[in-house]
Coordinates of C-alpha atoms and ligand atoms in Angstrom, one line a residue:
X14 CA 31.5 -149.0 181.1
X15 CA 30.7 -152.6 181.3
X16 CA 32.3 -153.4 177.8
X17 CA 34.1 -152.0 175.0
X18 CA 32.8 -154.2 172.3
X19 CA 30.2 -156.9 172.2
X20 CA 31.0 -160.5 171.7
X21 CA 30.3 -160.6 168.0
X22 CA 32.3 -157.6 167.0
X23 CA 35.9 -158.2 167.1
X24 CA 37.9 -159.0 164.0
X25 CA 41.6 -159.5 162.9
X26 CA 41.9 -155.6 162.5
X27 CA 41.3 -155.5 166.3
X28 CA 44.4 -157.6 167.2
X29 CA 46.6 -156.2 170.0
X30 CA 44.0 -153.8 171.1
X31 CA 43.1 -153.7 174.6
X32 CA 39.2 -154.9 175.1
X33 CA 36.6 -155.3 177.7
X34 CA 33.7 -157.7 177.1
X35 CA 31.0 -159.0 179.2
X36 CA 28.6 -161.8 178.8
X37 CA 27.6 -165.5 179.4
X38 CA 30.0 -168.3 179.8
X39 CA 29.0 -170.9 177.1
X40 CA 31.8 -173.5 177.7
X41 CA 34.9 -173.8 179.8
X42 CA 37.5 -176.0 178.2
X43 CA 40.8 -176.7 179.9
X44 CA 43.9 -177.7 177.9
X45 CA 46.6 -178.5 180.2
X46 CA 47.5 -175.2 182.1
X47 CA 45.4 -173.3 179.8
X48 CA 41.6 -172.7 179.9
X49 CA 39.6 -171.6 177.0
X50 CA 36.1 -170.0 177.5
X51 CA 33.3 -169.2 174.8
X52 CA 31.8 -165.9 176.0
X53 CA 28.6 -165.3 174.4
X54 CA 26.1 -162.5 174.1
X55 CA 23.4 -161.4 171.8
X56 CA 25.8 -160.6 169.0
X57 CA 27.9 -163.7 169.1
X58 CA 30.8 -165.6 170.7
X59 CA 34.3 -164.8 171.5
X60 CA 36.8 -166.9 172.4
X61 CA 38.8 -166.2 175.7
X62 CA 42.3 -167.6 176.5
X63 CA 43.1 -167.8 180.2
X64 CA 46.8 -168.7 180.8
X65 CA 48.3 -170.4 183.6
X66 CA 48.9 -167.2 185.5
X67 CA 45.2 -166.9 186.0
X68 CA 44.8 -170.5 187.4
X69 CA 44.8 -169.2 191.0
X70 CA 41.8 -167.0 190.1
X71 CA 40.0 -169.8 188.6
X72 CA 40.6 -172.0 191.6
X73 CA 39.2 -169.2 193.9
X74 CA 36.4 -168.1 191.6
X75 CA 35.7 -171.0 189.5
X76 CA 33.5 -170.3 186.4
X77 CA 30.4 -172.4 185.2
X78 CA 28.0 -172.5 182.4
X79 CA 26.0 -169.3 182.0
X80 CA 28.0 -167.5 184.7
X81 CA 27.8 -163.7 183.7
X82 CA 31.3 -162.3 183.7
X83 CA 33.2 -159.2 182.6
X84 CA 36.7 -159.9 181.1
X85 CA 39.8 -157.5 180.4
X86 CA 42.5 -158.3 177.9
X87 CA 44.1 -158.1 174.5
X88 CA 42.8 -159.4 171.3
X89 CA 45.2 -161.5 169.7
X90 CA 45.4 -163.3 166.3
X91 CA 44.5 -166.9 166.7
X92 CA 47.0 -169.5 165.6
X93 CA 43.9 -172.1 165.2
X94 CA 41.4 -169.9 163.4
X95 CA 37.7 -170.9 163.5
X96 CA 36.2 -170.0 160.0
X97 CA 32.8 -170.9 161.5
X98 CA 32.3 -167.8 163.5
X99 CA 32.9 -164.1 162.5
X100 CA 35.2 -163.6 165.4
X101 CA 37.1 -166.7 164.6
X102 CA 40.3 -164.9 163.8
X103 CA 41.0 -163.6 167.2
X104 CA 40.8 -164.4 170.9
X105 CA 41.0 -162.5 174.0
X106 CA 44.2 -163.1 176.2
X107 CA 42.5 -162.5 179.3
X108 CA 44.3 -160.3 181.8
X109 CA 41.4 -160.2 184.6
X110 CA 37.9 -161.2 185.0
X111 CA 35.0 -160.4 187.3
X112 CA 32.3 -162.6 188.0
X113 CA 29.2 -160.3 187.6
X114 CA 26.7 -163.0 188.6
X115 CA 26.5 -166.8 189.0
X116 CA 24.4 -169.1 187.4
X117 CA 22.8 -172.2 188.6
X118 CA 23.5 -175.2 186.0
X119 CA 21.0 -174.8 183.3
X120 CA 18.2 -177.5 182.9
X121 CA 19.4 -178.0 179.1
X122 CA 22.5 -176.8 177.1
X123 CA 22.2 -173.4 175.5
X124 CA 23.2 -174.3 172.1
X125 CA 21.5 -174.9 168.7
X126 CA 21.1 -178.6 169.0
X127 CA 19.8 -178.5 172.5
X128 CA 19.2 -181.6 174.9
X129 CA 16.2 -179.9 176.3
X130 CA 12.8 -181.1 175.5
X131 CA 9.8 -178.7 174.4
X132 CA 8.1 -178.7 177.8
X133 CA 11.3 -178.0 179.6
X134 CA 12.3 -175.1 177.2
X135 CA 8.8 -173.6 177.4
X136 CA 9.2 -173.6 181.2
X137 CA 12.4 -171.9 181.0
X138 CA 11.7 -169.8 177.9
X139 CA 14.1 -167.0 179.3
X140 CA 16.9 -169.6 178.7
X141 CA 15.7 -170.9 175.6
X142 CA 15.6 -167.5 174.2
X143 CA 19.4 -167.0 174.8
X144 CA 19.8 -169.8 172.2
X145 CA 20.8 -168.7 168.6
X146 CA 18.3 -170.8 166.8
X147 CA 15.6 -169.0 168.8
X148 CA 17.2 -165.3 168.7
X149 CA 17.3 -165.7 164.8
X150 CA 13.8 -166.3 164.7
X151 CA 13.0 -163.0 166.8
X152 CA 15.5 -161.2 164.7
X153 CA 13.4 -162.3 161.7
X154 CA 10.3 -161.2 163.4
X155 CA 11.7 -157.7 164.2
X156 CA 12.8 -157.5 160.3
X157 CA 9.2 -158.2 159.0
X158 CA 7.9 -155.7 161.5
X159 CA 10.3 -153.0 160.4
X160 CA 9.8 -153.7 156.9
X161 CA 6.1 -153.5 157.3
X162 CA 6.3 -150.4 159.1
X163 CA 8.3 -148.9 156.8
X164 CA 6.3 -149.7 153.6
X165 CA 3.1 -148.6 155.4
X166 CA 4.7 -145.5 156.6
X167 CA 5.8 -144.6 153.1
X168 CA 2.3 -145.1 151.7
X169 CA 0.7 -142.6 154.3
X170 CA -0.6 -145.3 156.7
X171 CA -0.9 -144.1 160.2
X172 CA -0.4 -146.4 163.1
X173 CA -3.3 -145.8 165.5
X174 CA -4.0 -148.0 168.5
X175 CA -7.5 -149.3 169.4
X176 CA -8.5 -150.7 172.8
X177 CA -8.2 -154.0 174.2
X178 CA -11.2 -153.8 176.7
X179 CA -14.1 -153.8 174.2
X180 CA -17.4 -155.3 173.4
X181 CA -17.4 -158.2 171.1
X182 CA -16.0 -157.9 167.6
X183 CA -17.3 -161.2 165.8
X184 CA -14.7 -163.1 163.7
X185 CA -16.1 -166.5 164.2
X186 CA -14.5 -167.5 167.4
X187 CA -15.3 -167.3 171.1
X188 CA -14.5 -164.1 172.9
X189 CA -12.3 -164.0 176.0
X190 CA -13.9 -161.8 178.6
X191 CA -12.7 -159.6 181.5
X192 CA -15.0 -158.8 184.3
X193 CA -15.5 -155.1 185.2
X194 CA -14.9 -154.4 188.6
X195 CA -16.3 -150.8 188.3
X196 CA -19.5 -152.4 186.7
X197 CA -20.4 -155.1 188.7
X198 CA -21.9 -158.1 186.7
X199 CA -20.6 -156.8 183.3
X200 CA -17.8 -157.7 181.0
X201 CA -15.3 -156.5 178.4
X202 CA -14.4 -158.9 175.6
X203 CA -10.9 -158.9 174.4
X204 CA -11.0 -158.0 170.6
X205 CA -10.9 -160.8 168.0
X206 CA -9.5 -158.1 165.9
X207 CA -9.9 -154.4 165.7
X208 CA -12.3 -154.8 162.8
X209 CA -15.0 -152.4 163.9
X210 CA -12.4 -149.8 165.3
X211 CA -10.5 -149.6 162.1
X212 CA -13.7 -148.9 160.2
X213 CA -14.8 -146.4 162.6
X214 CA -11.3 -144.8 161.9
X215 CA -12.3 -144.7 158.2
X216 CA -15.7 -142.9 159.2
X217 CA -13.4 -140.5 161.1
X218 CA -11.4 -139.7 158.0
X219 CA -8.0 -141.7 158.8
X220 CA -8.1 -143.1 155.4
X221 CA -5.0 -145.4 155.5
X222 CA -4.5 -147.0 158.9
X223 CA -2.5 -149.8 160.2
X224 CA -1.4 -151.6 163.3
X225 CA 0.5 -154.5 164.4
X226 CA -1.6 -155.7 167.0
X227 CA -2.5 -158.5 169.3
X228 CA -5.9 -160.2 168.7
X229 CA -7.4 -162.7 171.0
X230 CA -9.6 -165.7 170.0
X231 CA -10.9 -168.6 172.5
X232 CA -10.6 -171.2 170.2
X233 CA -10.1 -174.9 170.9
X234 CA -6.3 -174.7 169.9
X235 CA -5.9 -177.0 166.8
X236 CA -2.3 -177.6 165.9
X237 CA -0.2 -174.5 165.8
X238 CA -2.6 -171.8 166.9
X239 CA -2.3 -169.5 169.7
X240 CA -5.0 -167.8 171.8
X241 CA -3.3 -164.4 171.4
X242 CA -1.7 -163.8 168.2
X243 CA -0.5 -160.7 166.0
X244 CA -1.9 -159.1 163.0
X245 CA -0.6 -156.4 160.7
X246 CA -4.1 -154.9 160.6
X247 CA -4.7 -152.5 157.7
X248 CA -7.8 -150.5 156.4
X249 CA -8.1 -147.8 153.4
X250 CA -10.9 -145.6 152.3
X251 CA -12.0 -144.8 148.7
X252 CA -10.7 -148.1 147.5
X253 CA -11.9 -150.8 145.6
X254 CA -10.8 -154.6 145.7
X255 CA -8.1 -153.9 143.1
X256 CA -6.6 -151.0 145.1
X257 CA -6.3 -153.1 148.1
X258 CA -4.8 -155.8 146.1
X259 CA -2.1 -153.6 144.5
X260 CA -1.2 -152.0 147.8
X261 CA -0.8 -155.0 149.7
X262 CA 1.0 -157.0 147.0
X263 CA 3.4 -154.3 147.3
X264 CA 3.7 -154.8 151.1
X265 CA 4.5 -158.4 150.7
X266 CA 7.0 -158.0 148.0
X267 CA 8.6 -155.4 150.1
X268 CA 8.7 -157.9 152.9
X269 CA 10.4 -160.5 150.7
X270 CA 12.9 -158.0 149.5
X271 CA 13.7 -156.6 153.1
X272 CA 13.8 -159.8 155.0
X273 CA 14.8 -162.6 152.3
X274 CA 16.6 -160.4 149.7
X275 CA 14.1 -161.9 147.2
X276 CA 12.8 -160.0 144.2
X277 CA 9.4 -161.4 144.1
X278 CA 8.6 -159.9 140.7
X279 CA 6.5 -162.6 139.1
X280 CA 2.6 -161.8 138.9
X281 CA 0.8 -163.0 141.8
X282 CA -1.8 -165.4 140.5
X283 CA -5.6 -165.3 141.5
X284 CA -8.1 -168.0 141.8
X285 CA -11.6 -167.9 142.5
X286 CA -12.6 -169.8 145.6
X287 CA -14.6 -172.2 143.5
X288 CA -11.6 -173.1 141.6
X289 CA -9.5 -173.6 144.6
X290 CA -12.1 -176.0 146.0
X291 CA -12.4 -177.9 142.9
X292 CA -8.9 -178.2 141.8
X293 CA -7.1 -178.3 145.3
X294 CA -9.8 -179.3 147.8
X295 CA -9.2 -176.4 150.0
X296 CA -9.3 -172.6 150.0
X297 CA -5.7 -172.2 150.5
X298 CA -3.9 -174.2 147.9
X299 CA -0.2 -174.8 147.8
X300 CA 0.7 -174.0 144.3
X301 CA 4.2 -174.9 144.4
X302 CA 3.1 -178.1 142.6
X303 CA 0.3 -179.4 140.3
X304 CA -1.4 -182.6 140.9
X305 CA -4.7 -181.0 140.7
X306 CA -7.9 -182.8 141.8
X307 CA -9.9 -184.2 139.2
X308 CA -13.4 -185.3 139.7
X309 CA -14.2 -188.5 138.0
X310 CA -18.1 -188.6 138.7
X311 CA -19.9 -186.6 135.9
X312 CA -22.7 -185.6 138.3
X313 CA -20.3 -183.4 140.0
X314 CA -18.0 -182.7 137.1
X315 CA -17.9 -178.9 136.1
X316 CA -15.2 -179.5 133.6
X317 CA -16.8 -180.0 130.2
X318 CA -13.5 -181.8 128.9
X319 CA -14.0 -184.8 130.9
X320 CA -17.8 -185.0 131.0
X321 CA -17.9 -188.5 129.9
X322 CA -15.7 -189.8 132.6
X323 CA -18.5 -190.4 135.1
X324 CA -19.7 -193.1 132.5
X325 CA -16.3 -194.6 132.7
X326 CA -16.4 -195.3 136.3
X327 CA -20.1 -195.8 136.9
X328 CA -21.9 -199.0 136.4
X329 CA -18.7 -201.5 136.1
X330 CA -20.4 -203.0 139.2
X331 CA -17.9 -201.4 141.6
X332 CA -20.3 -200.3 144.3
X333 CA -17.8 -198.1 146.0
X334 CA -17.8 -195.8 143.0
X335 CA -21.2 -196.3 141.9
X336 CA -22.6 -195.4 145.4
X337 CA -20.4 -192.6 146.2
X338 CA -21.3 -189.1 146.3
X339 CA -17.9 -188.1 144.8
X340 CA -14.9 -189.8 143.3
X341 CA -11.7 -187.7 143.2
X342 CA -8.5 -188.5 141.8
X343 CA -4.8 -187.1 141.6
X344 CA -2.2 -188.3 139.3
X345 CA 1.1 -188.5 141.4
X346 CA 4.0 -187.9 139.0
X347 CA 6.7 -190.8 138.7
X348 CA 5.3 -193.0 141.4
X349 CA 3.9 -196.0 138.9
X350 CA 6.6 -198.2 140.6
X351 CA 5.4 -198.1 144.0
X352 CA 5.4 -201.5 145.7
X353 CA 2.5 -203.3 147.4
X354 CA 4.0 -202.4 150.6
X355 CA 4.0 -198.7 149.5
X356 CA 0.3 -198.8 148.4
X357 CA -0.7 -200.3 151.3
X358 CA 0.9 -198.0 153.6
X359 CA -0.9 -195.0 151.8
X360 CA -4.1 -197.0 152.2
X361 CA -3.4 -197.3 155.8
X362 CA -2.6 -193.4 155.5
X363 CA -5.9 -192.4 154.2
X364 CA -7.7 -194.6 156.8
X365 CA -6.4 -192.8 159.7
X366 CA -8.9 -191.1 161.7
X367 CA -7.6 -187.8 160.9
X368 CA -8.3 -188.3 157.1
X369 CA -11.0 -190.8 157.7
X370 CA -11.5 -192.6 154.5
X371 CA -12.6 -196.4 154.0
X372 CA -10.0 -197.2 151.4
X373 CA -7.9 -196.0 148.4
X374 CA -7.9 -197.1 144.6
X375 CA -5.0 -196.6 142.6
X376 CA -3.9 -197.1 139.0
X377 CA -0.3 -197.6 138.0
X378 CA 0.4 -196.0 134.5
X379 CA 3.5 -198.1 133.6
X380 CA 6.4 -196.8 131.7
X381 CA 5.5 -199.6 129.0
X382 CA 2.2 -198.2 128.5
X383 CA 0.2 -201.0 130.6
X384 CA -2.2 -200.0 133.4
X385 CA -2.3 -202.0 136.6
X386 CA -4.7 -201.3 139.4
X387 CA -6.5 -202.3 142.6
X388 CA -9.7 -202.5 140.8
X389 CA -8.7 -204.5 137.8
X390 CA -11.8 -206.8 138.4
X391 CA -14.0 -204.2 137.6
X392 CA -12.3 -202.3 135.0
X393 CA -10.8 -203.3 131.6
X394 CA -7.2 -201.9 131.0
X395 CA -8.7 -199.6 128.2
X396 CA -11.0 -198.1 131.0
X397 CA -8.1 -197.7 133.4
X398 CA -6.4 -196.1 130.7
X399 CA -9.2 -193.7 130.0
X400 CA -9.8 -193.0 133.8
X401 CA -6.0 -192.4 134.2
X402 CA -5.9 -190.1 131.2
X403 CA -9.0 -188.3 132.5
X404 CA -7.2 -187.7 135.6
X405 CA -4.1 -186.2 133.8
X406 CA -1.7 -188.9 134.4
X407 CA 1.2 -189.7 132.1
X408 CA 3.3 -192.9 131.9
X409 CA 5.0 -193.3 134.9
X410 CA 2.5 -191.9 137.2
X411 CA 0.3 -193.2 140.0
X412 CA -3.4 -192.4 140.0
X413 CA -4.8 -192.2 143.7
X414 CA -8.6 -192.2 143.9
X415 CA -10.8 -191.5 146.8
X416 CA -14.6 -192.0 146.8
X417 CA -17.2 -191.0 149.4
X418 CA -19.2 -188.0 150.7
X419 CA -18.5 -184.9 148.8
X420 CA -17.2 -182.9 151.7
X421 CA -15.1 -185.4 153.5
X422 CA -13.7 -186.9 150.4
X423 CA -12.6 -183.5 149.0
X424 CA -10.9 -182.6 152.2
X425 CA -9.1 -186.1 152.4
X426 CA -7.9 -185.7 148.7
X427 CA -6.7 -182.3 149.4
X428 CA -4.5 -183.6 152.5
X429 CA -3.5 -186.7 150.4
X430 CA -2.2 -184.2 147.5
X431 CA -0.2 -182.1 150.1
X432 CA 1.2 -185.4 151.6
X433 CA 2.4 -186.7 148.3
X434 CA 3.7 -183.4 147.4
X435 CA 5.6 -183.5 150.7
X436 CA 6.9 -186.9 150.2
X437 CA 8.1 -186.1 146.7
X438 CA 9.9 -183.1 148.0
X439 CA 7.6 -180.6 145.9
X440 CA 7.0 -178.4 148.7
X441 CA 10.3 -176.7 148.9
X442 CA 10.9 -174.7 151.9
X443 CA 12.9 -172.0 150.0
X444 CA 10.3 -171.8 147.2
X445 CA 7.7 -169.1 147.7
X446 CA 4.3 -169.0 145.7
X447 CA 1.9 -166.3 146.5
X448 CA -1.6 -166.4 145.4
X449 CA -4.9 -164.6 145.8
X450 CA -8.1 -166.7 146.4
X451 CA -11.0 -164.5 146.1
X452 CA -14.9 -164.4 145.3
X453 CA -15.7 -166.5 148.4
X454 CA -19.2 -167.0 149.1
X455 CA -20.7 -164.4 151.5
X456 CA -22.6 -166.8 153.7
X457 CA -22.0 -170.3 155.2
X458 CA -25.0 -172.6 156.0
X459 CA -24.8 -173.4 159.8
X460 CA -26.6 -176.7 159.9
X461 CA -27.2 -176.8 163.6
X462 CA -28.9 -173.5 163.7
X463 CA -30.5 -173.8 160.2
X464 CA -29.2 -170.2 159.5
X465 CA -26.7 -168.2 157.6
X466 CA -23.4 -167.3 159.0
X467 CA -20.9 -164.9 157.6
X468 CA -18.0 -166.7 156.0
X469 CA -15.7 -164.0 156.7
X470 CA -17.2 -161.5 159.1
X471 CA -20.7 -159.6 159.0
X472 CA -19.1 -156.4 157.7
X473 CA -17.9 -157.9 154.5
X474 CA -19.9 -156.6 151.5
X475 CA -21.5 -158.7 148.9
X476 CA -20.1 -158.4 145.1
X477 CA -22.0 -155.3 143.8
X478 CA -23.6 -157.5 141.3
X479 CA -25.1 -159.6 144.0
X480 CA -26.4 -156.7 146.3
X481 CA -29.8 -156.9 144.8
X482 CA -30.0 -160.7 145.3
X483 CA -29.3 -160.1 149.0
X484 CA -31.8 -157.1 149.2
X485 CA -34.6 -158.7 147.4
X486 CA -34.7 -162.3 149.0
X487 CA -35.9 -163.5 152.1
X488 CA -32.9 -165.1 154.0
X489 CA -35.1 -167.8 155.7
X490 CA -34.2 -171.2 154.7
X491 CA -37.6 -173.4 154.4
X492 CA -35.8 -176.5 153.2
X493 CA -32.7 -177.1 155.1
X494 CA -31.7 -180.1 152.6
X495 CA -31.8 -177.7 149.9
X496 CA -30.0 -174.9 151.2
X497 CA -27.8 -175.0 148.1
X498 CA -30.5 -173.9 146.1
X499 CA -31.3 -170.9 148.1
X500 CA -30.2 -167.6 146.4
X501 CA -28.1 -166.7 149.3
X502 CA -25.8 -169.6 148.6
X503 CA -24.7 -168.2 145.4
X504 CA -23.9 -164.7 146.7
X505 CA -20.1 -164.0 146.4
X506 CA -18.2 -161.8 148.8
X507 CA -16.1 -158.9 147.9
X508 CA -13.2 -160.8 149.9
X509 CA -9.7 -162.0 149.2
X510 CA -7.1 -164.1 151.0
X511 CA -3.6 -164.0 150.3
X512 CA -2.2 -167.5 150.4
X513 CA 1.7 -168.3 150.6
X514 CA 2.8 -171.9 150.0
X515 CA -0.6 -173.4 151.3
X516 CA -1.2 -171.1 154.3
X517 CA -3.5 -168.2 154.5
X518 CA -1.3 -165.4 155.3
X519 CA -3.8 -162.5 155.1
X520 CA -7.6 -161.8 154.4
X521 CA -9.7 -159.0 154.0
X522 CA -12.7 -157.5 152.2
X523 CA -14.4 -154.5 150.8
X524 CA -17.0 -153.7 153.6
X525 CA -20.5 -152.7 153.6
X526 CA -20.6 -149.0 154.4
X527 CA -24.1 -148.3 154.0
X528 CA -26.6 -148.5 157.2
X529 CA -29.4 -150.2 155.3
X530 CA -27.1 -153.0 153.8
X531 CA -25.4 -153.5 156.8
X532 CA -28.8 -153.9 158.8
X533 CA -29.9 -156.4 156.0
X534 CA -26.6 -158.3 156.7
X535 CA -27.4 -158.8 160.3
X536 CA -30.9 -159.6 159.7
X537 CA -29.6 -162.2 157.2
X538 CA -27.5 -163.6 159.9
X539 CA -30.8 -164.2 162.1
X540 CA -30.4 -161.1 164.2
X541 CA -33.3 -159.2 165.3
X542 CA -33.2 -155.4 164.9
X543 CA -33.1 -154.9 168.5
X544 CA -30.0 -157.4 168.8
X545 CA -28.3 -155.6 166.0
X546 CA -28.7 -152.2 167.5
X547 CA -27.6 -153.6 170.9
X548 CA -24.4 -155.1 169.6
X549 CA -23.6 -153.0 166.7
X550 CA -25.6 -149.7 167.1
X551 CA -22.2 -147.6 167.4
X552 CA -21.4 -148.9 163.8
X553 CA -24.9 -148.5 162.3
X554 CA -24.9 -145.1 164.0
X555 CA -21.6 -144.0 162.5
X556 CA -22.8 -145.2 159.1
X557 CA -25.6 -142.4 159.2
X558 CA -22.9 -139.8 159.4
X559 CA -20.9 -140.0 156.1
X560 CA -19.1 -143.3 156.0
X561 CA -16.8 -143.6 153.0
X562 CA -16.4 -146.6 150.9
X563 CA -13.6 -148.4 152.6
X564 CA -11.9 -152.0 152.8
X565 CA -9.0 -153.6 154.1
X566 CA -6.9 -156.7 155.3
X567 CA -5.1 -158.3 158.0
X568 CA -2.3 -160.4 157.7
X569 CA -1.3 -163.1 160.2
X570 CA 2.1 -161.7 161.3
X571 CA 3.2 -164.7 163.4
X572 CA 2.5 -167.2 160.6
X573 CA 4.0 -164.9 157.9
X574 CA 7.2 -164.9 159.9
X575 CA 7.1 -168.7 160.4
X576 CA 7.0 -169.2 156.7
X577 CA 9.6 -166.8 156.0
X578 CA 11.8 -168.6 158.5
X579 CA 11.0 -171.9 157.1
X580 CA 9.4 -173.4 160.3
X581 CA 6.1 -175.2 160.6
X582 CA 5.5 -173.6 163.9
X583 CA 4.5 -170.0 164.9
X584 CA 5.5 -170.7 168.4
X585 CA 9.1 -170.5 167.3
X586 CA 8.6 -166.9 166.4
X587 CA 6.8 -165.7 169.4
X588 CA 9.0 -164.6 172.3
X589 CA 6.7 -166.1 175.1
X590 CA 4.2 -168.5 173.5
X591 CA 1.5 -170.6 175.1
X592 CA 1.5 -174.3 174.5
X593 CA -1.0 -176.3 172.8
X594 CA -3.6 -176.3 175.5
X595 CA -3.1 -172.4 175.8
X596 CA -1.1 -172.2 178.9
X597 CA 1.9 -170.4 179.5
X598 CA 3.8 -173.0 181.4
X599 CA 6.5 -170.5 182.5
X600 CA 4.2 -168.4 184.3
X601 CA 1.8 -171.1 185.0
X602 CA -1.0 -169.2 183.7
X603 CA -4.2 -169.3 183.5
X604 CA -4.2 -169.7 187.3
X605 CA -6.9 -169.3 190.2
X606 CA -7.2 -165.9 191.6
X607 CA -7.7 -165.0 195.3
X608 CA -11.0 -164.8 197.1
X609 CA -10.4 -161.2 197.4
X610 CA -10.3 -160.6 193.8
X611 CA -13.7 -162.7 193.5
X612 CA -15.1 -160.5 196.2
X613 CA -14.2 -157.2 194.4
X614 CA -15.7 -158.6 191.1
X615 CA -18.8 -159.9 193.0
X616 CA -18.2 -163.0 191.2
X617 CA -18.8 -166.4 192.5
X618 CA -17.2 -169.6 191.2
X619 CA -19.6 -172.3 190.3
X620 CA -17.5 -174.8 188.7
X621 CA -19.3 -178.0 187.7
Ligands
LIG17 N1 -10.6 -158.6 160.7 C1 -10.3 -159.6 159.7 C2 -9.7 -160.8 160.4 O1 -9.1 -160.8 161.4 C3 -9.3 -158.9 158.5 C4 -10.1 -158.0 157.7 O2 -11.1 -158.2 157.2 O3 -9.4 -157.0 157.6 O4 -9.7 -161.8 159.8

C-alpha cells in the first residue's frame, strides 16, 4: 500500500497515529537542523517535519521540488497551527522516506500565483494541472457534469452516443474533415453538433435524449473560442417550446443549486430578439444592469413614448446627427462629474478600431439641474434637457450618444454599455441573471450571395403562424437593397437562447418534422432538390416514417463552467485546451504527417 491517507485528510483527531503518505514535494524549508516539507497531492497539502536524525538521509538523497516521495511517520499536533489549510492542525513527524521518482526543476512554480506565463503553462499543461487554481476549475466542471447528468437521468433522458466521423452537419461554421483511407478521395466531416442524429433518435422513438459531447467547428478563433468544445446536447419529442423551456430552466436551476448552492428561484425573464436588439444592441443582453439603449432618431424609433425626440435632434445644424442613419444613447448613472480627461478617454475608446466610431457626444446632467454637453453650440439647454430626459437620464447622469450607420452604431453602443457597466462595477461576478431570448428571425440575409441563410440552423421550424408565409412566398430576393421588405424577413423562428450574464449559454429550437416543410426550408436557403437530397436525403427520408413533433437545446458546457467559476476564459475549464491559433502547444499539433500516410490516403499536398 503506497499510502494510508491522502495529503488533504489528516485532522487533529489523527494526532499520534502512524501514517504513510505519498505525494509531490511542494517546498523544502530548512530551519537549523530541522527540515519542513509541504507534501501535496490532489486532495491538499500536509506539512512534514524531518528531524535532525534524518539529515544524513537528506544529505544522501536530497529532495527537490516536485519529487514524488513516500513518507512514514506519526501525525502530531502542531505548535504553530496553520488555520489556512484544513490539515493545518497537524504535521507528520517523519521516520523514513523513499524517493519514488525525481523531478527536473519545474519551469514555473506550482502555486496559485505562479510565475509561469500563459505559453509556458500551456506547453507544460500537465504541470499546470497540478496547480490548485486549475484543479478547482476541473472540479467545478465535473460538478456541473454530474449535476446535469443526475437531473437529466431523473427526467428519463437517455445518454446515447452519436458518431464523430460523419457527413457535414451545418451549424454555420466550416467543417473539420477527415480523409478516408478505405474510400480514397472521400472525406468524413467531424460533427459541428449531433443535430441531425438527435433528430433521427426522435424518429426512432427515444423521446428524451442527451449527450455531453464534443463538437468541432473550424472557425477563425475569435477571443475565447475553441475548435473543439463540449455541449450538453438534448432533444425531446412531443413537446412545444414551453415544455422545453420548463425542462431546461429546471436543469439550470439544479446546476446552480448543486454547484454553487444558489437557489435560483426567481422567474427567468423572457425577451424577444427584437427587444434585445433594440434595448441592448445585441441578442445576449447582460441584464444585471439597466442602461438600456434609446433611439433618438424618430425614423428608427419604435417606442411611441419618445416619438417626438427625433425632432429634437434633427435640424439643429449638427450634421453628425442630421445625417446619421441612427443616433443611440445610454444614460450612465452617476457620472455627470466626469472630467474632460475622462470624456476624452471615452471618446478615444469608441474610436478604437474594434469599436469603430467617429466620435462620442455626451450630455452631463448636473446635480444642480443644469446641462452641459459637447454639442452646446447646436442645442440649447432646454433641448439638451429634453434629449437627456428622453434617454432616461436623471440628475447626476452622463448621457453618451453615438451616431452613424445602424448596424455598426448599435453594436458600438452595446459595447459601450457593457464597458460602462464594467467600469461602474455593475457586472458583478457573483450575481447571476438568466434570461430567455426568443422569437429570433428564421432567416438572415447573406449579402455576398444574395440569398437567405438559416439564422440558427436549417432544421429550426418557423413559428406556426409564419408557416403559411414561408410556404406561400417565393424566397427569391428580387431587390437586394430592399431585402427587409421581403416577407421572409419577418418570419420568426420557434427558437430560444438561454443567456446568463450577457453570454449565450444555450440555444435550441422546435424542429421542422414534416418532409415538405423541410424541403421548402432547403429550397429557401438556395439548395436545389438534388443538393438537398444529396446532403440530407437521410433526414428527409426519415421524416417519411412517422417523425414525431420534437425540439431541443444544447448548452455550451465550457462556457457555462467558466461563468459559474467566475472566469472570462473557457480555456481555464478545459484540461487540455488549444491556444488562440487552434494549436495544442504541448503536443505541437496540428503537425505534418508522414509521406507514407499521404500515400495510404492517396493524397498529394499542394500548398500554395
Ligand atoms: N445543434 C444546435 C447548436 O449546436 C443546438 C440545438 O438546436 O439543439 O447550436
